[in-house]
Amino acid sequence: MTARRHVHVLFAGGTISMRINPGTGAAMPALSGEEIVAKVPALRKEARLAVEDYARLPGPQVTPHWMWRLKDRVAEILGDAGVDGVVVTHGTDTLEETAYLLDLTLDGDKPVVFCGAMRTVSEAGWDGPANLLAAVRTAVHPASAGRGVLVTVGEQVHAAAEATKAHTQRLDSFHSPHGALGVIDRGQVVYHRPAFRARPLAAPRLVSEVDLHTMAAGVDDALLRASLARGARGLVLEGTGCGNVPPAVLPALRAALAARVPVVLVSRCAEGRLAPAYGYEGGGRMLKEMGLIFAQELPGPKARIKLMVALGVSTDSAEVKRMFEEQAPGTTA
């Protein structure tokens, strides 16, 4: 008989650990990890569990430096030869950012799986137990090894490099532009395609002074200049279409590049790659020639996380550009 695998479940917070206060009607952190595990008896049939109450933090209260400390803790757990995989519960609002930071920085093939919930324990159809069970099943599945950090929500398995929260309320709220890696089908993990996995970035620290700006019709450069004035070490722009910006922001972009502040360009569109297709003022061709870094299919919040990590490796703009071009999903040779 095959021995059950050892999974360390790290409870970090989010809706999965919340209940609704009858007096206010608002959800608040309440449940411990052991209380949640006790509501899912099937968990201990799937694996030998170690349960850790790491935090009860709502997703919007997560910070990049908190993510970095979580990464260090997960790396410590993975270093235990007796641990076969790690599951992390997390608030879904920022789960994709934390999972991606770990995907960028953790080395090794042991599965790390994030999960969360869209409903609290007080609501009918609380999805926390199903998502947690799916995460543990994913963590113990042999085919999960070497796929990078994974996300399981709504009976789907996503790559952390691709997953984004695409709906405010649906139980299957996470989406990947090229589809999920796999599904949980009647309790079985079934993979449909391989995962894109970049080489981990060996960053000794995190540079968190990176600002994210979304472009829209008629936007000027006032907010970009404010970012530079307050000491931003990097900028991420969500451009329109396949990578374009209003002409009024160009002076601030030139000032940033002259000051050796890396500027990363993504699209505000939900899907699609960037392309230096337009030669007009503010068009992608001009931005490419100016020296903006094209992050291809990465959404803005993830590009921001990646720039923080990349700056922790090197503050040289050319080296940062190389890290983005070599590591980005959607990049072609």
Coordinates of N, CA and C in Angstrom, one line a residue, residues 19 29 41 62 73 91 98 102 106-107 109 139 146 159 173 178 189 205 222 226 228 233 240 257 260 262 266 325 330:
R19 N -16.6 34.4 8.7 CA -18.0 34.2 8.8 C -18.7 35.6 8.9
P29 N -12.8 37.9 9.6 CA -12.0 36.7 9.9 C -12.4 36.0 11.2
P41 N -13.7 16.3 6.4 CA -13.1 15.0 6.9 C -12.3 14.3 5.8
V62 N -3.0 42.5 2.2 CA -1.7 41.9 1.9 C -0.8 43.0 1.2
R73 N 8.8 31.6 4.3 CA 8.2 30.6 5.1 C 7.9 29.3 4.3
G91 N -6.7 35.1 0.5 CA -7.8 35.9 0.0 C -7.7 36.0 -1.5
T98 N 0.3 37.2 -5.0 CA 1.1 36.4 -4.0 C 1.6 35.1 -4.7
L102 N 5.6 33.9 -5.5 CA 6.2 32.7 -5.2 C 6.7 31.9 -6.4
L106 N 10.5 30.8 -6.1 CA 10.8 29.5 -5.5 C 11.4 28.5 -6.5
D107 N 12.4 27.7 -6.0 CA 13.0 26.7 -6.8 C 12.6 25.4 -6.4
D109 N 10.8 21.3 -7.4 CA 9.7 20.7 -8.1 C 8.5 20.3 -7.2
A139 N -1.9 18.9 -4.8 CA -0.6 18.9 -4.2 C 0.0 17.5 -4.1
G146 N 6.9 20.0 -10.6 CA 7.6 20.7 -11.6 C 6.7 21.6 -12.4
A159 N -2.2 27.8 -13.6 CA -0.8 28.2 -13.4 C -0.8 29.6 -12.7
S173 N -14.2 31.9 -10.2 CA -13.9 33.3 -10.5 C -12.5 33.5 -11.1
H178 N -5.3 31.2 -21.7 CA -5.2 30.0 -22.6 C -5.9 28.8 -22.0
V189 N -7.6 14.6 -10.3 CA -6.9 15.7 -11.0 C -6.5 15.3 -12.4
R205 N 16.3 40.3 -2.3 CA 15.4 41.3 -1.6 C 14.3 41.7 -2.6
A222 N 0.5 63.8 -15.0 CA 0.6 64.3 -13.6 C 0.9 63.2 -12.6
A226 N 4.2 62.4 -10.3 CA 4.0 62.3 -8.8 C 4.8 61.0 -8.4
L228 N 7.3 59.6 -9.8 CA 8.8 59.9 -9.9 C 9.2 60.8 -8.7
R233 N 10.9 53.5 -8.0 CA 12.1 52.8 -8.5 C 11.8 52.1 -9.9
T240 N -3.3 51.0 -23.7 CA -4.5 50.6 -24.4 C -4.1 49.6 -25.5
L257 N 12.9 57.4 -18.0 CA 14.0 56.6 -18.7 C 15.3 57.4 -18.5
R260 N 16.9 56.5 -15.4 CA 17.2 55.1 -15.3 C 16.2 54.4 -14.5
P262 N 13.2 51.9 -14.7 CA 12.6 51.1 -15.7 C 11.1 51.3 -15.9
V266 N 2.3 47.0 -20.2 CA 1.4 45.9 -20.4 C 0.1 46.4 -21.1
E325 N 12.1 39.8 -20.8 CA 12.0 39.2 -22.2 C 12.2 37.7 -22.1
G330 N 4.1 34.3 -23.4 CA 3.7 35.0 -24.6 C 4.8 35.6 -25.3

